[in-house]
PDB file of C-alpha atoms in Angstrom:
ATOM      1  CA  UNK K  28      16.234  38.333   0.317  1.00  0.00           C
ATOM      2  CA  UNK K  29      12.831  37.363  -1.124  1.00  0.00           C
ATOM      3  CA  UNK K  30       9.758  36.524   0.952  1.00  0.00           C
ATOM      4  CA  UNK K  31       8.003  33.172   0.718  1.00  0.00           C
ATOM      5  CA  UNK K  32       5.340  34.539  -1.596  1.00  0.00           C
ATOM      6  CA  UNK K  33       7.889  35.718  -4.167  1.00  0.00           C
ATOM      7  CA  UNK K  34       9.406  32.240  -4.040  1.00  0.00           C
ATOM      8  CA  UNK K  35       6.085  30.733  -5.062  1.00  0.00           C
ATOM      9  CA  UNK K  36       6.713  32.126  -8.531  1.00  0.00           C
ATOM     10  CA  UNK K  37       9.940  30.147  -8.696  1.00  0.00           C
ATOM     11  CA  UNK K  38       8.231  26.765  -8.289  1.00  0.00           C
ATOM     12  CA  UNK K  39       8.424  24.352 -11.171  1.00  0.00           C
ATOM     13  CA  UNK K  40       4.949  24.838 -12.627  1.00  0.00           C
ATOM     14  CA  UNK K  41       5.333  21.826 -14.876  1.00  0.00           C
ATOM     15  CA  UNK K  42       5.496  19.545 -11.830  1.00  0.00           C
ATOM     16  CA  UNK K  43       3.473  21.643  -9.388  1.00  0.00           C
ATOM     17  CA  UNK K  44       0.180  21.381 -11.296  1.00  0.00           C
ATOM     18  CA  UNK K  45      -1.973  19.061  -9.063  1.00  0.00           C
ATOM     19  CA  UNK K  46      -2.561  16.261 -11.573  1.00  0.00           C
ATOM     20  CA  UNK K  47       1.084  16.227 -12.689  1.00  0.00           C
ATOM     21  CA  UNK K  48       2.262  16.324  -9.069  1.00  0.00           C
ATOM     22  CA  UNK K  49       0.079  13.272  -8.369  1.00  0.00           C
ATOM     23  CA  UNK K  50       1.428  11.513 -11.485  1.00  0.00           C
ATOM     24  CA  UNK K  51       5.098  12.201 -10.733  1.00  0.00           C
ATOM     25  CA  UNK K  52       4.675  11.381  -7.025  1.00  0.00           C
ATOM     26  CA  UNK K  53       3.105   8.030  -7.902  1.00  0.00           C
ATOM     27  CA  UNK K  54       5.776   7.247 -10.505  1.00  0.00           C
ATOM     28  CA  UNK K  55       8.472   8.097  -7.970  1.00  0.00           C
ATOM     29  CA  UNK K  56       7.060   5.331  -5.733  1.00  0.00           C
ATOM     30  CA  UNK K  57       7.325   2.534  -8.305  1.00  0.00           C
ATOM     31  CA  UNK K  58       9.472   1.293 -11.171  1.00  0.00           C
ATOM     32  CA  UNK K  59       6.693   2.006 -13.702  1.00  0.00           C
ATOM     33  CA  UNK K  60       2.907   2.171 -13.899  1.00  0.00           C
ATOM     34  CA  UNK K  61       0.436   1.709 -16.711  1.00  0.00           C
ATOM     35  CA  UNK K  62      -1.906   4.302 -18.186  1.00  0.00           C
ATOM     36  CA  UNK K  63      -5.039   2.891 -16.503  1.00  0.00           C
ATOM     37  CA  UNK K  64      -3.501   3.088 -13.029  1.00  0.00           C
ATOM     38  CA  UNK K  65      -2.554   6.738 -13.517  1.00  0.00           C
ATOM     39  CA  UNK K  66      -5.999   7.477 -14.928  1.00  0.00           C
ATOM     40  CA  UNK K  67      -7.689   5.963 -11.856  1.00  0.00           C
ATOM     41  CA  UNK K  68      -5.263   7.753  -9.574  1.00  0.00           C
ATOM     42  CA  UNK K  69      -5.807  11.206 -11.036  1.00  0.00           C
ATOM     43  CA  UNK K  70      -9.444  10.898 -12.131  1.00  0.00           C
ATOM     44  CA  UNK K  71      -8.518  12.506 -15.447  1.00  0.00           C
ATOM     45  CA  UNK K  72     -10.118  11.581 -18.753  1.00  0.00           C
ATOM     46  CA  UNK K  73      -7.942   9.646 -21.223  1.00  0.00           C
ATOM     47  CA  UNK K  74      -7.408  12.737 -23.357  1.00  0.00           C
ATOM     48  CA  UNK K  75      -6.446  14.967 -20.453  1.00  0.00           C
ATOM     49  CA  UNK K  76      -4.091  12.385 -18.963  1.00  0.00           C
ATOM     50  CA  UNK K  77      -2.465  11.949 -22.395  1.00  0.00           C
ATOM     51  CA  UNK K  78      -1.997  15.714 -22.622  1.00  0.00           C
ATOM     52  CA  UNK K  79      -0.351  15.865 -19.175  1.00  0.00           C
ATOM     53  CA  UNK K  80       1.885  12.898 -19.974  1.00  0.00           C
ATOM     54  CA  UNK K  81       2.908  14.395 -23.318  1.00  0.00           C
ATOM     55  CA  UNK K  82       3.972  17.590 -21.535  1.00  0.00           C
ATOM     56  CA  UNK K  83       5.965  15.634 -18.969  1.00  0.00           C
ATOM     57  CA  UNK K  84       7.523  13.470 -21.691  1.00  0.00           C
ATOM     58  CA  UNK K  85       8.483  16.505 -23.758  1.00  0.00           C
ATOM     59  CA  UNK K  86      10.245  17.939 -20.702  1.00  0.00           C
ATOM     60  CA  UNK K  87      12.096  14.654 -20.145  1.00  0.00           C
ATOM     61  CA  UNK K  88      10.361  14.075 -16.782  1.00  0.00           C
ATOM     62  CA  UNK K  89       8.738  10.761 -17.773  1.00  0.00           C
ATOM     63  CA  UNK K  90       9.385   8.087 -20.397  1.00  0.00           C
ATOM     64  CA  UNK K  91       6.439   6.449 -22.147  1.00  0.00           C
ATOM     65  CA  UNK K  92       6.716   2.921 -23.479  1.00  0.00           C
ATOM     66  CA  UNK K  93       3.976   1.418 -25.648  1.00  0.00           C
ATOM     67  CA  UNK K  94       4.081  -2.357 -25.912  1.00  0.00           C
ATOM     68  CA  UNK K  95       1.821  -5.324 -26.567  1.00  0.00           C
ATOM     69  CA  UNK K  96       0.748  -8.028 -24.133  1.00  0.00           C
ATOM     70  CA  UNK K  97      -0.546 -10.665 -26.524  1.00  0.00           C
ATOM     71  CA  UNK K  98      -2.815  -8.652 -28.790  1.00  0.00           C
ATOM     72  CA  UNK K  99      -3.577  -5.998 -26.179  1.00  0.00           C
ATOM     73  CA  UNK K 100      -1.672  -2.727 -26.313  1.00  0.00           C
ATOM     74  CA  UNK K 101      -0.291  -1.429 -23.033  1.00  0.00           C
ATOM     75  CA  UNK K 102       1.181   1.950 -22.207  1.00  0.00           C
ATOM     76  CA  UNK K 103       3.727   2.034 -19.394  1.00  0.00           C
ATOM     77  CA  UNK K 104       5.072   5.217 -17.895  1.00  0.00           C
ATOM     78  CA  UNK K 105       8.129   5.695 -15.707  1.00  0.00           C
ATOM     79  CA  UNK K 106       9.919   8.597 -14.142  1.00  0.00           C
ATOM     80  CA  UNK K 107      13.270   9.359 -15.787  1.00  0.00           C
ATOM     81  CA  UNK K 108      16.412  10.083 -13.768  1.00  0.00           C
ATOM     82  CA  UNK K 109      16.045  13.726 -14.685  1.00  0.00           C
ATOM     83  CA  UNK K 110      12.392  13.594 -13.605  1.00  0.00           C
ATOM     84  CA  UNK K 111      13.289  12.068 -10.247  1.00  0.00           C
ATOM     85  CA  UNK K 112      15.856  14.821  -9.665  1.00  0.00           C
ATOM     86  CA  UNK K 113      13.375  17.526 -10.678  1.00  0.00           C
ATOM     87  CA  UNK K 114      10.711  16.073  -8.360  1.00  0.00           C
ATOM     88  CA  UNK K 115      13.147  15.828  -5.437  1.00  0.00           C
ATOM     89  CA  UNK K 116      14.218  19.442  -6.015  1.00  0.00           C
ATOM     90  CA  UNK K 117      10.569  20.493  -6.186  1.00  0.00           C
ATOM     91  CA  UNK K 118       9.724  18.813  -2.877  1.00  0.00           C
ATOM     92  CA  UNK K 119      12.807  20.353  -1.292  1.00  0.00           C
ATOM     93  CA  UNK K 120      11.739  23.811  -2.490  1.00  0.00           C
ATOM     94  CA  UNK K 121       8.183  23.235  -1.243  1.00  0.00           C
ATOM     95  CA  UNK K 122       9.519  22.155   2.164  1.00  0.00           C
ATOM     96  CA  UNK K 123      11.730  25.232   2.414  1.00  0.00           C
ATOM     97  CA  UNK K 124       8.859  27.440   1.319  1.00  0.00           C
ATOM     98  CA  UNK K 125       6.579  25.941   3.959  1.00  0.00           C
ATOM     99  CA  UNK K 126       9.232  26.519   6.598  1.00  0.00           C
ATOM    100  CA  UNK K 127       9.662  30.156   5.567  1.00  0.00           C
ATOM    101  CA  UNK K 128       5.910  30.742   5.354  1.00  0.00           C
ATOM    102  CA  UNK K 129       5.557  29.480   8.930  1.00  0.00           C
ATOM    103  CA  UNK K 130       8.137  31.958  10.224  1.00  0.00           C
ATOM    104  CA  UNK K 131       7.278  34.849   7.907  1.00  0.00           C
ATOM    105  CA  UNK K 132       6.060  38.136   9.367  1.00  0.00           C
ATOM    106  CA  UNK K 133       4.658  40.964   7.182  1.00  0.00           C
ATOM    107  CA  UNK K 134       6.237  43.686   9.361  1.00  0.00           C
ATOM    108  CA  UNK K 135       9.753  42.637   9.831  1.00  0.00           C
ATOM    109  CA  UNK K 136      12.257  39.845  10.054  1.00  0.00           C
ATOM    110  CA  UNK K 137      11.018  36.263  10.227  1.00  0.00           C
ATOM    111  CA  UNK K 138       9.545  35.149  13.563  1.00  0.00           C
ATOM    112  CA  UNK K 139      11.727  32.799  15.578  1.00  0.00           C
TER     113      UNK K 139
ATOM    114  CA  UNK R   1      -7.276  16.619  -4.618  1.00  0.00           C
ATOM    115  CA  UNK R   2      -3.528  16.614  -4.108  1.00  0.00           C
ATOM    116  CA  UNK R   3      -3.186  17.783  -0.527  1.00  0.00           C
ATOM    117  CA  UNK R   4      -0.419  16.420   1.652  1.00  0.00           C
ATOM    118  CA  UNK R   5      -2.459  13.491   3.039  1.00  0.00           C
ATOM    119  CA  UNK R   6      -3.664  12.557  -0.431  1.00  0.00           C
ATOM    120  CA  UNK R   7      -0.094  12.553  -1.780  1.00  0.00           C
ATOM    121  CA  UNK R   8       1.019  10.385   1.145  1.00  0.00           C
ATOM    122  CA  UNK R   9      -1.799   7.947   0.344  1.00  0.00           C
ATOM    123  CA  UNK R  10      -0.858   7.974  -3.352  1.00  0.00           C
ATOM    124  CA  UNK R  11       2.727   7.107  -2.398  1.00  0.00           C
ATOM    125  CA  UNK R  12       1.609   4.287  -0.100  1.00  0.00           C
ATOM    126  CA  UNK R  13      -0.894   2.806  -2.541  1.00  0.00           C
ATOM    127  CA  UNK R  14       1.570   2.918  -5.448  1.00  0.00           C
ATOM    128  CA  UNK R  15       4.416   1.387  -3.441  1.00  0.00           C
ATOM    129  CA  UNK R  16       2.257  -1.391  -1.967  1.00  0.00           C
ATOM    130  CA  UNK R  17      -0.161  -1.810  -4.889  1.00  0.00           C
ATOM    131  CA  UNK R  18       0.145  -5.589  -5.128  1.00  0.00           C
ATOM    132  CA  UNK R  19      -0.241  -6.102  -1.360  1.00  0.00           C
ATOM    133  CA  UNK R  20      -3.410  -4.015  -1.300  1.00  0.00           C
ATOM    134  CA  UNK R  21      -5.163  -6.309  -3.788  1.00  0.00           C
ATOM    135  CA  UNK R  22      -6.795  -8.020  -0.836  1.00  0.00           C
ATOM    136  CA  UNK R  23      -9.485  -9.947  -2.684  1.00  0.00           C
ATOM    137  CA  UNK R  24      -6.742 -11.910  -4.455  1.00  0.00           C
ATOM    138  CA  UNK R  25      -5.136 -12.986  -1.176  1.00  0.00           C
ATOM    139  CA  UNK R  26      -8.351 -13.901   0.649  1.00  0.00           C
ATOM    140  CA  UNK R  27      -8.825 -17.281  -1.131  1.00  0.00           C
ATOM    141  CA  UNK R  28      -5.231 -18.255  -0.275  1.00  0.00           C
ATOM    142  CA  UNK R  29      -5.780 -17.338   3.376  1.00  0.00           C
ATOM    143  CA  UNK R  30      -9.073 -19.232   3.358  1.00  0.00           C
ATOM    144  CA  UNK R  31      -7.291 -22.331   2.043  1.00  0.00           C
ATOM    145  CA  UNK R  32      -4.539 -22.107   4.675  1.00  0.00           C
ATOM    146  CA  UNK R  33      -7.244 -21.734   7.342  1.00  0.00           C
ATOM    147  CA  UNK R  34      -9.012 -24.841   5.996  1.00  0.00           C
ATOM    148  CA  UNK R  35      -5.726 -26.754   6.031  1.00  0.00           C
ATOM    149  CA  UNK R  36      -5.148 -25.739   9.666  1.00  0.00           C
ATOM    150  CA  UNK R  37      -8.718 -26.757  10.547  1.00  0.00           C
ATOM    151  CA  UNK R  38      -8.021 -30.150   8.953  1.00  0.00           C
ATOM    152  CA  UNK R  39      -4.715 -30.424  10.865  1.00  0.00           C
ATOM    153  CA  UNK R  40      -6.691 -29.825  14.055  1.00  0.00           C
ATOM    154  CA  UNK R  41      -9.151 -32.604  13.065  1.00  0.00           C
ATOM    155  CA  UNK R  42     -12.037 -30.152  12.893  1.00  0.00           C
ATOM    156  CA  UNK R  43     -12.884 -30.928   9.246  1.00  0.00           C
ATOM    157  CA  UNK R  44     -12.227 -33.752   6.784  1.00  0.00           C
ATOM    158  CA  UNK R  45      -9.274 -33.699   4.405  1.00  0.00           C
ATOM    159  CA  UNK R  46     -11.558 -33.932   1.373  1.00  0.00           C
ATOM    160  CA  UNK R  47     -12.850 -30.434   2.111  1.00  0.00           C
ATOM    161  CA  UNK R  48      -9.314 -29.025   1.894  1.00  0.00           C
ATOM    162  CA  UNK R  49      -8.829 -30.691  -1.508  1.00  0.00           C
ATOM    163  CA  UNK R  50     -12.304 -29.818  -2.779  1.00  0.00           C
ATOM    164  CA  UNK R  51     -11.754 -26.169  -1.890  1.00  0.00           C
ATOM    165  CA  UNK R  52      -8.700 -25.820  -4.148  1.00  0.00           C
ATOM    166  CA  UNK R  53     -10.454 -25.349  -7.549  1.00  0.00           C
ATOM    167  CA  UNK R  54     -13.040 -22.738  -6.437  1.00  0.00           C
ATOM    168  CA  UNK R  55     -10.530 -20.841  -4.314  1.00  0.00           C
ATOM    169  CA  UNK R  56      -7.930 -20.869  -7.109  1.00  0.00           C
ATOM    170  CA  UNK R  57     -10.595 -19.645  -9.548  1.00  0.00           C
ATOM    171  CA  UNK R  58     -11.602 -16.904  -7.100  1.00  0.00           C
ATOM    172  CA  UNK R  59      -7.974 -15.776  -6.718  1.00  0.00           C
ATOM    173  CA  UNK R  60      -7.434 -15.655 -10.498  1.00  0.00           C
ATOM    174  CA  UNK R  61     -10.742 -13.789 -10.986  1.00  0.00           C
ATOM    175  CA  UNK R  62      -9.690 -11.251  -8.341  1.00  0.00           C
ATOM    176  CA  UNK R  63      -6.296 -10.711 -10.004  1.00  0.00           C
ATOM    177  CA  UNK R  64      -7.981 -10.180 -13.396  1.00  0.00           C
ATOM    178  CA  UNK R  65     -10.496  -7.800 -11.784  1.00  0.00           C
ATOM    179  CA  UNK R  66      -7.740  -5.691 -10.222  1.00  0.00           C
ATOM    180  CA  UNK R  67      -5.816  -5.546 -13.486  1.00  0.00           C
ATOM    181  CA  UNK R  68      -8.885  -4.452 -15.469  1.00  0.00           C
ATOM    182  CA  UNK R  69     -10.224  -2.048 -12.858  1.00  0.00           C
ATOM    183  CA  UNK R  70      -7.071  -0.451 -11.477  1.00  0.00           C
ATOM    184  CA  UNK R  71      -4.304  -1.133 -13.973  1.00  0.00           C
ATOM    185  CA  UNK R  72      -0.817  -2.358 -13.195  1.00  0.00           C
ATOM    186  CA  UNK R  73       2.193  -1.131 -11.276  1.00  0.00           C
ATOM    187  CA  UNK R  74       5.694  -2.564 -11.266  1.00  0.00           C
ATOM    188  CA  UNK R  75       6.995  -2.287  -7.694  1.00  0.00           C
ATOM    189  CA  UNK R  76      10.060  -0.226  -6.823  1.00  0.00           C
ATOM    190  CA  UNK R  77      13.360  -2.037  -7.161  1.00  0.00           C
ATOM    191  CA  UNK R  78      14.063  -2.509  -3.466  1.00  0.00           C
ATOM    192  CA  UNK R  79      14.370  -5.735  -1.553  1.00  0.00           C
ATOM    193  CA  UNK R  80      13.464  -4.348   1.870  1.00  0.00           C
ATOM    194  CA  UNK R  81       9.727  -3.991   1.115  1.00  0.00           C
ATOM    195  CA  UNK R  82       8.838  -7.679   1.398  1.00  0.00           C
ATOM    196  CA  UNK R  83      10.870  -8.215   4.558  1.00  0.00           C
ATOM    197  CA  UNK R  84       8.503  -5.969   6.536  1.00  0.00           C
ATOM    198  CA  UNK R  85       5.728  -8.521   6.094  1.00  0.00           C
ATOM    199  CA  UNK R  86       7.932 -11.525   6.897  1.00  0.00           C
ATOM    200  CA  UNK R  87       9.288 -10.280  10.227  1.00  0.00           C
ATOM    201  CA  UNK R  88       6.130 -10.889  12.321  1.00  0.00           C
ATOM    202  CA  UNK R  89       5.768 -14.451  11.007  1.00  0.00           C
ATOM    203  CA  UNK R  90       9.472 -15.161  11.491  1.00  0.00           C
ATOM    204  CA  UNK R  91       9.397 -13.729  15.027  1.00  0.00           C
ATOM    205  CA  UNK R  92       6.337 -15.850  15.894  1.00  0.00           C
ATOM    206  CA  UNK R  93       7.919 -19.020  14.487  1.00  0.00           C
ATOM    207  CA  UNK R  94      11.102 -18.369  16.492  1.00  0.00           C
ATOM    208  CA  UNK R  95       9.053 -17.659  19.653  1.00  0.00           C
ATOM    209  CA  UNK R  96       6.957 -20.800  19.145  1.00  0.00           C
ATOM    210  CA  UNK R  97      10.070 -22.915  18.548  1.00  0.00           C
ATOM    211  CA  UNK R  98      11.815 -21.463  21.595  1.00  0.00           C
ATOM    212  CA  UNK R  99       8.813 -22.160  23.850  1.00  0.00           C
ATOM    213  CA  UNK R 100       8.496 -25.672  22.409  1.00  0.00           C
ATOM    214  CA  UNK R 101      12.204 -26.525  22.786  1.00  0.00           C
ATOM    215  CA  UNK R 102      12.275 -25.193  26.339  1.00  0.00           C
ATOM    216  CA  UNK R 103       9.185 -27.298  27.100  1.00  0.00           C
ATOM    217  CA  UNK R 104       7.450 -24.319  28.679  1.00  0.00           C
ATOM    218  CA  UNK R 105       3.717 -24.219  29.280  1.00  0.00           C
ATOM    219  CA  UNK R 106       2.483 -20.774  30.204  1.00  0.00           C
ATOM    220  CA  UNK R 107      -1.021 -19.542  30.936  1.00  0.00           C
ATOM    221  CA  UNK R 108      -0.519 -16.780  28.381  1.00  0.00           C
ATOM    222  CA  UNK R 109       0.253 -17.261  24.680  1.00  0.00           C
ATOM    223  CA  UNK R 110       3.763 -16.126  23.760  1.00  0.00           C
ATOM    224  CA  UNK R 111       2.956 -16.624  20.071  1.00  0.00           C
ATOM    225  CA  UNK R 112      -0.144 -14.458  20.371  1.00  0.00           C
ATOM    226  CA  UNK R 113       1.757 -11.755  22.238  1.00  0.00           C
ATOM    227  CA  UNK R 114       4.485 -11.681  19.547  1.00  0.00           C
ATOM    228  CA  UNK R 115       1.894 -11.490  16.757  1.00  0.00           C
ATOM    229  CA  UNK R 116      -0.111  -8.776  18.502  1.00  0.00           C
ATOM    230  CA  UNK R 117       3.105  -6.880  19.270  1.00  0.00           C
ATOM    231  CA  UNK R 118       3.981  -6.929  15.572  1.00  0.00           C
ATOM    232  CA  UNK R 119       0.461  -5.785  14.649  1.00  0.00           C
ATOM    233  CA  UNK R 120       0.504  -2.953  17.187  1.00  0.00           C
ATOM    234  CA  UNK R 121       3.993  -1.863  16.110  1.00  0.00           C
ATOM    235  CA  UNK R 122       2.714  -1.878  12.528  1.00  0.00           C
ATOM    236  CA  UNK R 123      -0.251   0.247  13.628  1.00  0.00           C
ATOM    237  CA  UNK R 124       2.175   2.912  14.828  1.00  0.00           C
ATOM    238  CA  UNK R 125       4.571   2.702  11.886  1.00  0.00           C
ATOM    239  CA  UNK R 126       2.254   2.119   8.898  1.00  0.00           C
ATOM    240  CA  UNK R 127      -0.329   4.885   9.281  1.00  0.00           C
ATOM    241  CA  UNK R 128      -2.606   3.974   6.338  1.00  0.00           C
ATOM    242  CA  UNK R 129      -3.130   0.515   7.870  1.00  0.00           C
ATOM    243  CA  UNK R 130      -3.472   1.702  11.491  1.00  0.00           C
ATOM    244  CA  UNK R 131      -7.234   1.049  11.951  1.00  0.00           C
ATOM    245  CA  UNK R 132      -7.002  -2.497  10.576  1.00  0.00           C
ATOM    246  CA  UNK R 133      -3.850  -3.329  12.539  1.00  0.00           C
ATOM    247  CA  UNK R 134      -5.450  -2.041  15.761  1.00  0.00           C
ATOM    248  CA  UNK R 135      -8.555  -4.065  14.996  1.00  0.00           C
ATOM    249  CA  UNK R 136      -6.339  -7.148  14.729  1.00  0.00           C
ATOM    250  CA  UNK R 137      -3.654  -6.434  17.330  1.00  0.00           C
ATOM    251  CA  UNK R 138      -5.818  -5.425  20.305  1.00  0.00           C
ATOM    252  CA  UNK R 139      -8.085  -8.549  20.315  1.00  0.00           C
ATOM    253  CA  UNK R 140      -5.019 -10.760  19.757  1.00  0.00           C
ATOM    254  CA  UNK R 141      -3.304  -9.186  22.758  1.00  0.00           C
ATOM    255  CA  UNK R 142      -6.388  -9.461  24.987  1.00  0.00           C
ATOM    256  CA  UNK R 143      -7.002 -13.105  24.030  1.00  0.00           C
ATOM    257  CA  UNK R 144      -3.300 -13.936  24.439  1.00  0.00           C
ATOM    258  CA  UNK R 145      -3.198 -12.508  27.954  1.00  0.00           C
ATOM    259  CA  UNK R 146      -6.377 -14.201  29.214  1.00  0.00           C
ATOM    260  CA  UNK R 147      -5.442 -17.648  30.593  1.00  0.00           C
ATOM    261  CA  UNK R 148      -7.917 -19.537  28.409  1.00  0.00           C
ATOM    262  CA  UNK R 149      -6.147 -22.840  29.115  1.00  0.00           C
ATOM    263  CA  UNK R 150      -6.319 -22.429  32.886  1.00  0.00           C
ATOM    264  CA  UNK R 151      -3.663 -21.082  35.252  1.00  0.00           C
ATOM    265  CA  UNK R 152      -1.258 -23.936  34.418  1.00  0.00           C
ATOM    266  CA  UNK R 153      -1.630 -23.551  30.655  1.00  0.00           C
ATOM    267  CA  UNK R 154      -1.022 -24.238  27.884  1.00  0.00           C
ATOM    268  CA  UNK R 155      -2.903 -21.406  26.208  1.00  0.00           C
ATOM    269  CA  UNK R 156      -4.986 -22.602  23.199  1.00  0.00           C
ATOM    270  CA  UNK R 157      -3.485 -19.845  21.022  1.00  0.00           C
ATOM    271  CA  UNK R 158      -0.058 -21.440  21.552  1.00  0.00           C
ATOM    272  CA  UNK R 159      -1.091 -24.450  19.475  1.00  0.00           C
ATOM    273  CA  UNK R 160       0.580 -24.110  16.065  1.00  0.00           C
ATOM    274  CA  UNK R 161      -2.622 -24.682  14.073  1.00  0.00           C
ATOM    275  CA  UNK R 162      -4.562 -22.192  16.191  1.00  0.00           C
ATOM    276  CA  UNK R 163      -2.072 -19.325  15.993  1.00  0.00           C
ATOM    277  CA  UNK R 164      -1.759 -19.866  12.230  1.00  0.00           C
ATOM    278  CA  UNK R 165      -5.581 -19.705  12.059  1.00  0.00           C
ATOM    279  CA  UNK R 166      -5.506 -16.501  14.106  1.00  0.00           C
ATOM    280  CA  UNK R 167      -2.810 -15.138  11.782  1.00  0.00           C
ATOM    281  CA  UNK R 168      -4.999 -15.969   8.754  1.00  0.00           C
ATOM    282  CA  UNK R 169      -7.998 -14.228  10.358  1.00  0.00           C
ATOM    283  CA  UNK R 170      -5.929 -11.127  11.136  1.00  0.00           C
ATOM    284  CA  UNK R 171      -4.415 -11.126   7.651  1.00  0.00           C
ATOM    285  CA  UNK R 172      -7.919 -11.385   6.167  1.00  0.00           C
ATOM    286  CA  UNK R 173      -8.963  -8.236   8.050  1.00  0.00           C
ATOM    287  CA  UNK R 174      -5.828  -6.499   6.777  1.00  0.00           C
ATOM    288  CA  UNK R 175      -6.503  -7.648   3.191  1.00  0.00           C
ATOM    289  CA  UNK R 176     -10.076  -6.326   3.284  1.00  0.00           C
ATOM    290  CA  UNK R 177      -8.787  -3.009   4.629  1.00  0.00           C
ATOM    291  CA  UNK R 178      -6.160  -2.928   1.867  1.00  0.00           C
ATOM    292  CA  UNK R 179      -8.859  -3.498  -0.723  1.00  0.00           C
ATOM    293  CA  UNK R 180     -10.959  -0.663   0.716  1.00  0.00           C
ATOM    294  CA  UNK R 181      -7.922   1.646   0.762  1.00  0.00           C
ATOM    295  CA  UNK R 182      -7.222   0.820  -2.877  1.00  0.00           C
ATOM    296  CA  UNK R 183     -10.866   1.459  -3.802  1.00  0.00           C
ATOM    297  CA  UNK R 184     -10.888   4.754  -1.938  1.00  0.00           C
ATOM    298  CA  UNK R 185      -7.681   6.016  -3.546  1.00  0.00           C
ATOM    299  CA  UNK R 186      -8.457   4.769  -7.048  1.00  0.00           C
ATOM    300  CA  UNK R 187     -12.218   5.324  -6.979  1.00  0.00           C
ATOM    301  CA  UNK R 188     -13.880   6.363 -10.223  1.00  0.00           C
ATOM    302  CA  UNK R 189     -14.376  10.109 -10.226  1.00  0.00           C
ATOM    303  CA  UNK R 190     -16.013  12.434 -12.697  1.00  0.00           C
ATOM    304  CA  UNK R 191     -13.359  13.203 -15.311  1.00  0.00           C
ATOM    305  CA  UNK R 192     -11.374  16.242 -14.207  1.00  0.00           C
ATOM    306  CA  UNK R 193     -10.708  19.114 -16.517  1.00  0.00           C
ATOM    307  CA  UNK R 194      -7.108  19.421 -17.558  1.00  0.00           C
ATOM    308  CA  UNK R 195      -5.549  22.426 -15.908  1.00  0.00           C
ATOM    309  CA  UNK R 196      -2.240  23.776 -17.039  1.00  0.00           C
ATOM    310  CA  UNK R 197      -1.956  21.493 -20.052  1.00  0.00           C
TER     311      UNK R 197
END
């Protein structure tokens, strides 16, 4: 049986990174959001946000849709079904980890 | 940045993004308040009509400002979200109708008590809006319970125009709080370095 600290290594690092966790958490709360909203939410520069989104898109966590509103280009991002499942699993793992860390004792079996 | 409270705020702001654009709703509330003031014969009808163009322009300007400053969010595909905001109004209308049909005149305002009850319940249930809902609910409750119309009633807050005015005032406080919450969550920050990209 592994301790809570060994389990930390098993967390999904793609989602757990703070900016990406903020992005996926926000996208899980809406149908879709545009690039500007996510930029304001995370405080990332355009380039850095693009890099994070590209990583998430490559992993199938988010889908990016570029469209035009009149002559203005808009970039909309949404969480995919796979992304929603991965995020739910991540939160579940974090919850379990928190629970185990609260009851963990360095000398012996978990505290009751 | 992404501690538990911050993530909870991100969830709330994203889910209720359009409701937190308070500056866009304020002109509408102001117009309803003017209409109620006219219905109570406090102001002339021309003022209600004259206020439409500037208030409409202010609402459109606010919507454009929010879109340019904070971007856009399409709400989650659930129908239950809007109902939360309709229940207090519906409950107050039912209470007002029931009191009216029964021909009751009480020294306290049933309408005010229902509205303040909804605000105080909201303060417990919707944590990000708790300060604003307390700021609205507590004065409503105090005013509703003081027999301002004398011991035989009726209470002034039981008049339809007056409780709608009170509702507009409370909603305005809530809208300003929503705007501040949006600003705080989506405030411009120095560009963060990308970690883990």
